Short mmCIF file of C-alpha atoms and ligand atoms in Angstrom, two decimals:
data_model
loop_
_atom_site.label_atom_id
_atom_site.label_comp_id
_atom_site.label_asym_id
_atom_site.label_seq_id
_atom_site.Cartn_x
_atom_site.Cartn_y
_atom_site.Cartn_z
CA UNK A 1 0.00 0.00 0.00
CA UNK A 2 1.53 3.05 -0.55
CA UNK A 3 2.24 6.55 1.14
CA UNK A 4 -0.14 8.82 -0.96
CA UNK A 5 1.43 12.62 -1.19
CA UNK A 6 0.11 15.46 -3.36
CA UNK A 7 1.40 16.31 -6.79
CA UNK A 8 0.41 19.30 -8.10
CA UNK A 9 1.19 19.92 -11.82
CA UNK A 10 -0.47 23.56 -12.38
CA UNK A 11 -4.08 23.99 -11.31
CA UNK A 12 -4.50 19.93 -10.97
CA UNK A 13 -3.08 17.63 -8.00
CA UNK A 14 -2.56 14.21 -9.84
CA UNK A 15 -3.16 12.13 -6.60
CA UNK A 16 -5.96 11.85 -4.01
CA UNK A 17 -5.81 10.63 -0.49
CA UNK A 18 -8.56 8.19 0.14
CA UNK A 19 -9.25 8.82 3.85
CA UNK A 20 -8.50 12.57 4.10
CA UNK A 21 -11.44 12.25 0.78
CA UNK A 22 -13.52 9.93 3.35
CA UNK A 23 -13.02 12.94 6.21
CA UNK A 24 -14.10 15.25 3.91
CA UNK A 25 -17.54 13.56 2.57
CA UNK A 26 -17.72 13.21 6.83
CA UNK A 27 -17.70 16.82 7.82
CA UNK A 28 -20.38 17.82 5.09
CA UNK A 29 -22.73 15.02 6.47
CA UNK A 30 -22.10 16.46 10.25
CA UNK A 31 -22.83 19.91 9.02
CA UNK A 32 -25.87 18.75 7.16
CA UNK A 33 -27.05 16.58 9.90
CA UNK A 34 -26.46 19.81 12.16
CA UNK A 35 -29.01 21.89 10.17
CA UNK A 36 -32.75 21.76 10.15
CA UNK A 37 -33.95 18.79 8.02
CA UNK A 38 -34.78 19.16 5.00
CA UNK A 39 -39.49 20.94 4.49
CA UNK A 40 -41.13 18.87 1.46
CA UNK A 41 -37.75 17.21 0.72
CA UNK A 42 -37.33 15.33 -2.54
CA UNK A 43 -37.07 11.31 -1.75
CA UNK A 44 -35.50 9.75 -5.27
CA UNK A 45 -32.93 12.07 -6.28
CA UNK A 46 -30.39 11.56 -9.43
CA UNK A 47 -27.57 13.26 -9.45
CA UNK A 48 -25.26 13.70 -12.91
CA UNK A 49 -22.31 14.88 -11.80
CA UNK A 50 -22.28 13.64 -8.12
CA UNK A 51 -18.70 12.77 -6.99
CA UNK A 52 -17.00 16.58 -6.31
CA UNK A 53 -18.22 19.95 -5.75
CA UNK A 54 -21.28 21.23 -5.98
CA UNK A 55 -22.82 17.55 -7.36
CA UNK A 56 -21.05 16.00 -4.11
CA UNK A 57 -23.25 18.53 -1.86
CA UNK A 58 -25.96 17.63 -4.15
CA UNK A 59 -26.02 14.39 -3.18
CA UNK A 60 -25.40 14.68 0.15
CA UNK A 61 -27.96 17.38 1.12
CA UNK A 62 -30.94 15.56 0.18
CA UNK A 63 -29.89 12.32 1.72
CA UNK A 64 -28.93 12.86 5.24
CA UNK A 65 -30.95 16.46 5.15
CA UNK A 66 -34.50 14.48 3.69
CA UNK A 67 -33.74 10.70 3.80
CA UNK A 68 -33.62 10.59 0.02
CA UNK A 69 -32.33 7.26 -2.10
CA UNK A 70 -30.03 8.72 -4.52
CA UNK A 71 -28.22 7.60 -7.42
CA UNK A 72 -25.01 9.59 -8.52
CA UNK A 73 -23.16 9.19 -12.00
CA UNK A 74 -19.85 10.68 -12.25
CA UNK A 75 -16.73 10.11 -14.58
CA UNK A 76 -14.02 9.10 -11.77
CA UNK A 77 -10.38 7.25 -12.08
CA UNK A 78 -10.47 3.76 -9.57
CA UNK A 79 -7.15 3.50 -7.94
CA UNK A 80 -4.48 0.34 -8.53
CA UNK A 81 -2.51 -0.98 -5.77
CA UNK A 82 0.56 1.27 -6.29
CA UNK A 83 -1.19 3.97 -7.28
CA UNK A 84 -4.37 6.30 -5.71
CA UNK A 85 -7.45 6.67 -8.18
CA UNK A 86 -9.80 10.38 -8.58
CA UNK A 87 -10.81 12.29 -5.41
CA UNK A 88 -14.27 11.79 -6.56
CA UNK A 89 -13.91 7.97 -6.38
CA UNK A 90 -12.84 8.17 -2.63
CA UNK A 91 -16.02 10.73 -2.62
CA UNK A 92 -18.42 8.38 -3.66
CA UNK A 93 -17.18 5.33 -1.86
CA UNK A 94 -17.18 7.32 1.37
CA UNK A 95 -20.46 8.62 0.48
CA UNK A 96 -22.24 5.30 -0.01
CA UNK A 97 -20.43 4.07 2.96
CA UNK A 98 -22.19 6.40 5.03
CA UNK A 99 -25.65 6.31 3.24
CA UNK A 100 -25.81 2.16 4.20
CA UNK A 101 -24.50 2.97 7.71
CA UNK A 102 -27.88 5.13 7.75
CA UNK A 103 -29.80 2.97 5.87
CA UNK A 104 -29.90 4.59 2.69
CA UNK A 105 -30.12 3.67 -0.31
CA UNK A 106 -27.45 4.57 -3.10
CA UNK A 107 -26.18 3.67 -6.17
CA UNK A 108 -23.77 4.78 -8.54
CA UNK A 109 -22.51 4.91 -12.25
CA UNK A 110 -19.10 5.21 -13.30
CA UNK A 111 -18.60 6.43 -17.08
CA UNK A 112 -19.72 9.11 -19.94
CA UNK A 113 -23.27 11.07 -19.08
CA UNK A 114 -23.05 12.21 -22.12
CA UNK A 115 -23.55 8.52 -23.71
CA UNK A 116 -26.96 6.74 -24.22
CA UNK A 117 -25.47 4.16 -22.44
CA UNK A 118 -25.18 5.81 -19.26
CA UNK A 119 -28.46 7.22 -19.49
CA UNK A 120 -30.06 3.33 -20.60
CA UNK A 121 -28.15 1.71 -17.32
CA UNK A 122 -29.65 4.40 -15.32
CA UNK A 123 -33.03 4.12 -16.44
CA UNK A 124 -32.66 0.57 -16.00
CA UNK A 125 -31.52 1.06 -12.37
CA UNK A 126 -34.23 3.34 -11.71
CA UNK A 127 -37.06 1.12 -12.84
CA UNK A 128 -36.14 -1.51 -10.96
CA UNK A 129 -35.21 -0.08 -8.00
CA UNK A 130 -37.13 3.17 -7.26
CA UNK A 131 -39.85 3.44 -9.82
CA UNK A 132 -39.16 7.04 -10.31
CA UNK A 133 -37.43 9.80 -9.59
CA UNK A 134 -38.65 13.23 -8.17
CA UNK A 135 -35.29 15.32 -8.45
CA UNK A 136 -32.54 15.84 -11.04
CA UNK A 137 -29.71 17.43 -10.10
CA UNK A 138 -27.65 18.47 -13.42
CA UNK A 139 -24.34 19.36 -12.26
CA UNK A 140 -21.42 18.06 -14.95
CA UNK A 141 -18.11 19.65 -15.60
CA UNK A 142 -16.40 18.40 -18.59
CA UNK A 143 -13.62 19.92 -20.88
CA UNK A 144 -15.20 18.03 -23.75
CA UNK A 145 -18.29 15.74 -25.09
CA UNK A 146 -18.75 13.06 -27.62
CA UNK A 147 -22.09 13.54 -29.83
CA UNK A 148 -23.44 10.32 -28.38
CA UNK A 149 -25.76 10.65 -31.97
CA UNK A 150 -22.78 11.27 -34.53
CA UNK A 151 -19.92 10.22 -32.53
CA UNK A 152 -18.13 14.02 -32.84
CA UNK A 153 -16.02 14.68 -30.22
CA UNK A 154 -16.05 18.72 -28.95
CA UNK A 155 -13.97 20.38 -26.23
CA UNK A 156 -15.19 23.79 -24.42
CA UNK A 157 -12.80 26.69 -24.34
CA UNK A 158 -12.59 29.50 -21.78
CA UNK A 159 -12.21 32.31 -24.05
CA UNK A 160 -13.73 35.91 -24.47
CA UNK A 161 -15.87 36.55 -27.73
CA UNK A 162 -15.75 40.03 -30.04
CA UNK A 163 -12.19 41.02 -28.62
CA UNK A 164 -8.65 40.22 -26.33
CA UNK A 165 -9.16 40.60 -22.69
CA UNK A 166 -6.25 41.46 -20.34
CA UNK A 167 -6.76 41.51 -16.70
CA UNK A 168 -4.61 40.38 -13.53
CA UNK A 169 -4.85 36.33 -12.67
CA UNK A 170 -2.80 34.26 -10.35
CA UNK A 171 -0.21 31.62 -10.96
CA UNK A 172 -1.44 29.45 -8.11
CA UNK A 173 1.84 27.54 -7.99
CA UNK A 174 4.36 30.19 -7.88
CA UNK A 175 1.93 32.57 -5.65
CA UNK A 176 2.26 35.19 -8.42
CA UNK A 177 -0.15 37.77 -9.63
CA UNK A 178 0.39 38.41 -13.24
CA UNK A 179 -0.99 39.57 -16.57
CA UNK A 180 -2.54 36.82 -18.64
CA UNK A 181 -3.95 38.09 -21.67
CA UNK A 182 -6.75 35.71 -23.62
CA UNK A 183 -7.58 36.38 -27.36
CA UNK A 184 -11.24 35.64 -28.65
CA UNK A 185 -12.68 32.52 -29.51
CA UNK A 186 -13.70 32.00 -33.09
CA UNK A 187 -17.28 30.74 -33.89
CA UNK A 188 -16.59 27.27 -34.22
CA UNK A 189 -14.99 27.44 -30.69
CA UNK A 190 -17.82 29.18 -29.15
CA UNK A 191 -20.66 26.91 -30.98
CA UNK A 192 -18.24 23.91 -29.42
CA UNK A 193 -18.35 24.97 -25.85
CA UNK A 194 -22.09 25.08 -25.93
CA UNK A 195 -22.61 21.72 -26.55
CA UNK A 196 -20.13 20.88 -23.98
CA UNK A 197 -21.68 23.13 -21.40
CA UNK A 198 -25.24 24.02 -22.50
CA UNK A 199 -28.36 22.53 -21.82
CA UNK A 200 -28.42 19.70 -24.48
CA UNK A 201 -27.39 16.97 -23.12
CA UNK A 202 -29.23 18.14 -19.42
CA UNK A 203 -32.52 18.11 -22.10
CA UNK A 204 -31.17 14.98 -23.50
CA UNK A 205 -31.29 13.13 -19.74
CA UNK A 206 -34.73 14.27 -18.93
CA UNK A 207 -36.45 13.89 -22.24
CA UNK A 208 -34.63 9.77 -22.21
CA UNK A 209 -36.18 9.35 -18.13
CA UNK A 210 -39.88 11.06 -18.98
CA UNK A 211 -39.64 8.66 -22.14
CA UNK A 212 -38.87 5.70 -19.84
CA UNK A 213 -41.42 7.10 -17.60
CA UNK A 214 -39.60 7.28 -14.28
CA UNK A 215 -40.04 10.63 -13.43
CA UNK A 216 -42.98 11.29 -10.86
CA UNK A 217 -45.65 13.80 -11.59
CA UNK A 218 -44.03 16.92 -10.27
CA UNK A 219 -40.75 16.22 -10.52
CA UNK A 220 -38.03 19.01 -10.50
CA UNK A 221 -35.02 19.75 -11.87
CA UNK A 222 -31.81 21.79 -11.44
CA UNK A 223 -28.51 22.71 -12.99
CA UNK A 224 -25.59 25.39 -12.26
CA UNK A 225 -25.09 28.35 -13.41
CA UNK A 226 -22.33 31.43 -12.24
CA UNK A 227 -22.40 35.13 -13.12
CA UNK A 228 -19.98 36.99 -10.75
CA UNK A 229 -18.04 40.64 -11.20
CA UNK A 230 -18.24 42.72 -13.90
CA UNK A 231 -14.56 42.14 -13.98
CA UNK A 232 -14.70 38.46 -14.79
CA UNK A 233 -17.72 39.07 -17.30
CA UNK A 234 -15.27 39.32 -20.46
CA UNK A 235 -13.55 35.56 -19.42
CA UNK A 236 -16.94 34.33 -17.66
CA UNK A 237 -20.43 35.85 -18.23
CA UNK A 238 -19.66 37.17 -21.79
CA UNK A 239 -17.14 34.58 -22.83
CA UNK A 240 -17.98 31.47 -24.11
CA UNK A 241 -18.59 29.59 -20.96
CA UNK A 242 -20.95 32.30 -20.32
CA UNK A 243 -22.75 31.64 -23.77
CA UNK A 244 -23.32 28.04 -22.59
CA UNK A 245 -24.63 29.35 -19.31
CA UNK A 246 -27.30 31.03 -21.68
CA UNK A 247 -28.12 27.94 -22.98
CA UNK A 248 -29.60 27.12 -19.79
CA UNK A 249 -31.92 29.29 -19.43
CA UNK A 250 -33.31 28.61 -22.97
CA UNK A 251 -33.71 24.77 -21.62
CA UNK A 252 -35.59 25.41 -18.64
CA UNK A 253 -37.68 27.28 -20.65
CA UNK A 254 -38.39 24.33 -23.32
CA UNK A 255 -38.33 22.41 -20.55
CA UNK A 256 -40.89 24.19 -18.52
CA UNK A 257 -42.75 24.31 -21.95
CA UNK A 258 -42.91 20.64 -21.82
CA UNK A 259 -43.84 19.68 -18.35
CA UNK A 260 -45.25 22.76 -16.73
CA UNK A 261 -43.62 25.88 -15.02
CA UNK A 262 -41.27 25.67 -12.29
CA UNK A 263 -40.08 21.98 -13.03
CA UNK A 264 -36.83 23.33 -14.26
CA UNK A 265 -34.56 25.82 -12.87
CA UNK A 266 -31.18 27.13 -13.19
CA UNK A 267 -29.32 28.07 -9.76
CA UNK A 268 -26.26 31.09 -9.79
CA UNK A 269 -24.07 29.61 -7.81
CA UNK A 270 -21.10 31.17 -5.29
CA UNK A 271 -17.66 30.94 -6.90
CA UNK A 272 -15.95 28.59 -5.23
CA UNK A 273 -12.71 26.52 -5.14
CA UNK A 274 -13.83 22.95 -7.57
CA UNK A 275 -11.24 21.17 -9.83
CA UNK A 276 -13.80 22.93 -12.53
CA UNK A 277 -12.79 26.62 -11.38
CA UNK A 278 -9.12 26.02 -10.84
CA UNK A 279 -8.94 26.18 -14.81
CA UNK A 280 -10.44 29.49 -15.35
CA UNK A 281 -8.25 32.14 -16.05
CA UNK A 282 -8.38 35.57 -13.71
CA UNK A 283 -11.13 33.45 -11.31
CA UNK A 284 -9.03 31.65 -8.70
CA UNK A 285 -7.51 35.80 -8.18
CA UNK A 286 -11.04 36.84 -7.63
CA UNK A 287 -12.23 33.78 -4.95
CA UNK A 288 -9.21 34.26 -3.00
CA UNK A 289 -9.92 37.96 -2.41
CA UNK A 290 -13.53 37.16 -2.25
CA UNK A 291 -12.89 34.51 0.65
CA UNK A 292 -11.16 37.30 2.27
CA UNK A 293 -13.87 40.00 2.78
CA UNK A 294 -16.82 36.85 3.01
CA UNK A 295 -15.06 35.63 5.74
CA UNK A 296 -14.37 38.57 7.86
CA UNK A 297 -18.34 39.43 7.12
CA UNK A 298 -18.59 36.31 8.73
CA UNK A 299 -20.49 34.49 5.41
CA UNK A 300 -18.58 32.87 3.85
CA UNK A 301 -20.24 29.52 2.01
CA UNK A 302 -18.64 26.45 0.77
CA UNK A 303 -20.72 24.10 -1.61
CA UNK A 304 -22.31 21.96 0.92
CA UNK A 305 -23.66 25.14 2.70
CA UNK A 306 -24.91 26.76 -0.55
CA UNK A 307 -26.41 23.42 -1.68
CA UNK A 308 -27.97 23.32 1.72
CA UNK A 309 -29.34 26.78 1.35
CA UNK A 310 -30.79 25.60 -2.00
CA UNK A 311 -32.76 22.74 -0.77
CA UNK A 312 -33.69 24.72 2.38
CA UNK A 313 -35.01 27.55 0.80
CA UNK A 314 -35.78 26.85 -2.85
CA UNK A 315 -36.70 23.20 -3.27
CA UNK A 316 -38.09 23.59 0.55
CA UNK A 317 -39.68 26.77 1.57
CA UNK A 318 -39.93 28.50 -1.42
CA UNK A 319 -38.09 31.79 -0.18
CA UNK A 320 -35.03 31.86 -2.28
CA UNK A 321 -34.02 34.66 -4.04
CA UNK A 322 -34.96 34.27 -7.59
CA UNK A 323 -34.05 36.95 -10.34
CA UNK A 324 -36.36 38.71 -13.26
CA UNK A 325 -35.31 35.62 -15.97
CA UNK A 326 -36.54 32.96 -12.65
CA UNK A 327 -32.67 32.21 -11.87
CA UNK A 328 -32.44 31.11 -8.26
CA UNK A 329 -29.91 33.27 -7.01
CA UNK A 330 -27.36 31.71 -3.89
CA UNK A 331 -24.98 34.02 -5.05
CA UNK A 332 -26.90 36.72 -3.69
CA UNK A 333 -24.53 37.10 -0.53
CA UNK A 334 -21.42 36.89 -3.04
CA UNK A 335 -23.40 39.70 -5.34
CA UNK A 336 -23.98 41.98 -2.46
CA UNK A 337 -22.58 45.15 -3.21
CA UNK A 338 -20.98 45.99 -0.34
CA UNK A 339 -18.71 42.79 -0.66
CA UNK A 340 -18.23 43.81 -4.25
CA UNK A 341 -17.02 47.31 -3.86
CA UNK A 342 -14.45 46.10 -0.81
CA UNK A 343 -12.81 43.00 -3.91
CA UNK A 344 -13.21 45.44 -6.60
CA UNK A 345 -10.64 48.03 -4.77
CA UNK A 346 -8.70 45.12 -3.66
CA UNK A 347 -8.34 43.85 -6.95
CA UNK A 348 -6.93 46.96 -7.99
CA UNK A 349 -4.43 47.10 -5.37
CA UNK A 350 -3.40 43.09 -5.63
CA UNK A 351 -0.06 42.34 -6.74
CA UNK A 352 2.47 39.49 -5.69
CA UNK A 353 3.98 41.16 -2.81
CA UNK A 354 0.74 41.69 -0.99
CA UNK A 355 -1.39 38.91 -2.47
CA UNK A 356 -1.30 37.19 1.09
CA UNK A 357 -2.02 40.12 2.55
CA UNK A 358 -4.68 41.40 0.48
CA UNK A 359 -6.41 38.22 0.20
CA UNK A 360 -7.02 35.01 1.48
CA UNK A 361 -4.62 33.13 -0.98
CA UNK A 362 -3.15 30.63 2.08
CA UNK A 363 -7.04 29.64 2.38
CA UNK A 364 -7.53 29.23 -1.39
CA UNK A 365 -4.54 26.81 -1.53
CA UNK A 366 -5.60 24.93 1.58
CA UNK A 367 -9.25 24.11 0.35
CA UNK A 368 -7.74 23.26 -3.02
CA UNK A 369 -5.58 20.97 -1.16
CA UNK A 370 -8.49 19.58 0.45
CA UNK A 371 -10.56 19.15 -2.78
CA UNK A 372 -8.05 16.06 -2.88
CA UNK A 373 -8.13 14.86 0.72
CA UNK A 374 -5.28 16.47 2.00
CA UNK A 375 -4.06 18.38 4.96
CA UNK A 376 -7.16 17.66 6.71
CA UNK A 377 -6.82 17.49 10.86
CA UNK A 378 -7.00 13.73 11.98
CA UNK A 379 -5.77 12.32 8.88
CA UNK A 380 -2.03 10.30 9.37
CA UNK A 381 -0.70 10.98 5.88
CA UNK A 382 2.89 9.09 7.35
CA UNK A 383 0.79 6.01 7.26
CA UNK A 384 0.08 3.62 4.16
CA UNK A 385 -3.15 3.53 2.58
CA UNK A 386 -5.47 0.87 0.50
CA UNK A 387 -5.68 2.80 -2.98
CA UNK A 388 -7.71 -0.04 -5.00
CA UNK A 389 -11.05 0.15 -3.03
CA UNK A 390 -14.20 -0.37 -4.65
CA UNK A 391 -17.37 2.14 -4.77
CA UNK A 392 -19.69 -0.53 -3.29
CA UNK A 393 -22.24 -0.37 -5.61
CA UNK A 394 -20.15 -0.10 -8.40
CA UNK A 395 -17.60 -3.31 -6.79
P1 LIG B 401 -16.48 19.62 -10.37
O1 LIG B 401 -15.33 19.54 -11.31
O2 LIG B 401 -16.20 19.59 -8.92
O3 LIG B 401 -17.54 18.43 -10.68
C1 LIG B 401 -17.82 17.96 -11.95
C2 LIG B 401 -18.57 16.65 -11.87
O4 LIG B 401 -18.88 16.23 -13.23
C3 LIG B 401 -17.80 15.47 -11.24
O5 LIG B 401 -18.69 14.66 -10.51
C4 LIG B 401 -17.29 14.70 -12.47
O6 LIG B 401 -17.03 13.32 -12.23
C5 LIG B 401 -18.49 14.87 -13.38
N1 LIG B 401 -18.20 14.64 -14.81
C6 LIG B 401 -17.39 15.36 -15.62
N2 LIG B 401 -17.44 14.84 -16.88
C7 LIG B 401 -18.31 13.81 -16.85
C8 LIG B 401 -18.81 12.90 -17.82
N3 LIG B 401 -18.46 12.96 -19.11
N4 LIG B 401 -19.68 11.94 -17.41
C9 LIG B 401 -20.08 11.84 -16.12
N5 LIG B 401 -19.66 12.71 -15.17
C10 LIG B 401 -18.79 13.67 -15.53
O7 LIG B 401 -17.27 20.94 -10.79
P2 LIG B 401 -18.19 21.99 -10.02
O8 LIG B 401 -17.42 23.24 -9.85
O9 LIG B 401 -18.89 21.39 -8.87
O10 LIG B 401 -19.24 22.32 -11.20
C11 LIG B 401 -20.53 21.74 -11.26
C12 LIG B 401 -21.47 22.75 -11.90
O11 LIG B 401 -21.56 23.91 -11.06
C13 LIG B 401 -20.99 23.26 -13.28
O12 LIG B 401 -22.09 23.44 -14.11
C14 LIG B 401 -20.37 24.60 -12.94
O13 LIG B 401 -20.34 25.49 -14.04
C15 LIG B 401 -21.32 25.06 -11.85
N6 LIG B 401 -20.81 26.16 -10.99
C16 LIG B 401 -19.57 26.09 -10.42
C17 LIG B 401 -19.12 27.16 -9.66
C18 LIG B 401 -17.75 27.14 -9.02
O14 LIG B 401 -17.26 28.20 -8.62
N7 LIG B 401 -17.11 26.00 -8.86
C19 LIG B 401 -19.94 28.28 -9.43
C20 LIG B 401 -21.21 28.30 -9.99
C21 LIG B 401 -21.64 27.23 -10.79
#
């Protein structure tokens, strides 16, 4: 068994630590558990994209905060002897360890969401197992998609569209605020990062279940959306990712069209630390100084509490914040303005000599760390480890 240390190799750590992983998946079932449970709570949740981040919370939330039976697809590496597999696969072990501890019921798929394959097994699974389902939970993050129809293979770009956009970013591994400048994506690229990252393929999954017929009457569904600073607009909001985002909304309205308003939503999401936001240019400046000023406001969110807040509020109460286009907005404490106007004149003072200073860079790296199951209090990374364990239901 071996000793399992990060590597970091630019905005990705290439190993995982399978119990810090199992501590982590822990501490967002205590906090859950610690909160109210869960008014009108969905019971037969899917999740796509339910092994990190904000599908992880996804998954968890309903579960221990409503009793739900879930089932969780995901696109995770299994470890070998010698060598550790994905975070999310430690995840999602840990996380159906837990669910049978409290007699839950969960299942998982390991593989390509995009395929009809994945969606057939899951049908399958469904039918036999639950009936139905009365919650998707659409929350995927993937550089690129194969047309499961013509067998085309596209990759999403984070680019800006119309011109070149120059702002500040931070070289994560050398602690360095510098220039980056990014020129605009051509059409091709932007039409490409749409079907990565629109709503196709989220249409695609509940158009194959209400086919099947395993969704319930009233069923709802979700995916993830992020708007953030003017700042980030040009490389975000504006920029091709941001035209997928748009996408969205046009699905939940085709969806709504289909099976009646208020099925489908779109949630903005808080910008958070997620292998997915690592990658974006200029972001990872912007969340450190943002973690700053949310945490001495004293609210600051990671994504089990925003999911939390989601189910609480939206899914539960009803007394989210929504905006005029019907967007649920969580990001509403990250959009307030007086937490924008205190980043927005730190980002203009920012540079490498103050960057710990300025912002909360050491916390950045230390959650990032922990997106990987490491430096996590209790955890003896001195000892060996068992890297080839099984997701139970997967085996
Ligand atoms: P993440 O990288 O932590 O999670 C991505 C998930 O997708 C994982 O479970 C992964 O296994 C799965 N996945 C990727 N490709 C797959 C495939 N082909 N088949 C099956 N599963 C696959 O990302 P995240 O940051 O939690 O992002 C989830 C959603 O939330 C995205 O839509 C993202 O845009 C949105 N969002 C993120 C932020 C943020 O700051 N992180 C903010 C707002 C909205």
């Amino acid at each position: 068994m071996p000793v399992v240390t990060p590597k970091i190799r630019g905005f990705i750590c290439t190993t995982s630590h399978p119990a810090g992983c199992a501590a982590n998946v822990k501490a967002q079932i205590e906090y859950v558990k610690s909160q109210p449970a869960l008014e009108n709570p969905a019971k037969k949740v899917l999740v796509i994209g339910s092994s990190t981040g904000y599908g992880l919370a996804s998954r968890i939330v309903p579960a221990f905060g409503g009793g739900a039976s879930t089932i969780g697809v995901f696109f995770e590496k299994p470890g070998s002897e010698t060598r550790p597999g994905s975070a999310g696969w430690y995840n999602s072990i840990a996380f159906e360890e837990e669910a049978a501890k409290a007699g839950l019921y969960a299942k998982s798929f390991n593989g390509d969401a995009f395929s009809h394959d994945m969606k057939a097994k899951v049908i399958e699974t469904i039918k036999e197992d639950l009936g139905q389902v009365d919650m998707v939970v659409y929350s995927l993050a993937s550089p690129r998609r194969t047309d499961p129809d013509s067998g085309e293979t596209f990759s999403s770009v984070l680019k800006p569209i119309g011109e070149n956009y120059t702002n500040k970013t931070l070289n994560t591994d050398k602690a360095e605020v510098a220039e980056v400048s990014i020129d605009p994506a051509n059409e091709d690229e932007i039409a490409h990062t749409v079907k990565v990252m629109g709503g196709e393929d989220w249409k695609y999954w509940i158009d194959a279940l209400s086919e099947a017929g395993v969704l319930a009457d009233g069923f709802k569904t979700v995916a993830y959306s992020y708007i953030g600073p003017e700042m980030t607009w040009p490389i975000y909001t504006n920029g091709t990712i941001g035209t997928a985002k748009k996408d969205l909304d046009a699905t939940v309205e085709a969806l709504n069209g289909t099976f009646g308003d208020n099925t489908a939503v779109v949630s903005v999401n808080k910008a958070l630390v997620t292998q997915a936001s690592s990658a974006i240019p200029v972001v990872p400046l912007y969340i450190s100084l943002l973690y700053k000023v949310m945490k001495e406001k004293g609210n600051h969110e990671g994504c089990i509490e925003q999911i939390q807040r989601l189910y609480a509020t939206h899914f539960g109460t009803g007394t989210a914040t929504t905006d005029e286009v019907g967007r649920v907005r969580i990001d509403d404490w990250e959009m307030d303005p007086e937490i924008q106007a205190i980043v927005d004149g730190l980002w203009n003072e920012v540079n490498t000599d103050n960057l710990r200073e300025l912002s909360d860079f050491d916390g950045y790296q230390d959650e990032f760390l922990r997106l990987f199951g490491f430096g996590i209090e209790g955890v003896d990374y001195d000892a060996e480890v068992a890297t080839d364990v099984a997701v139970p239901s997967i085996g």
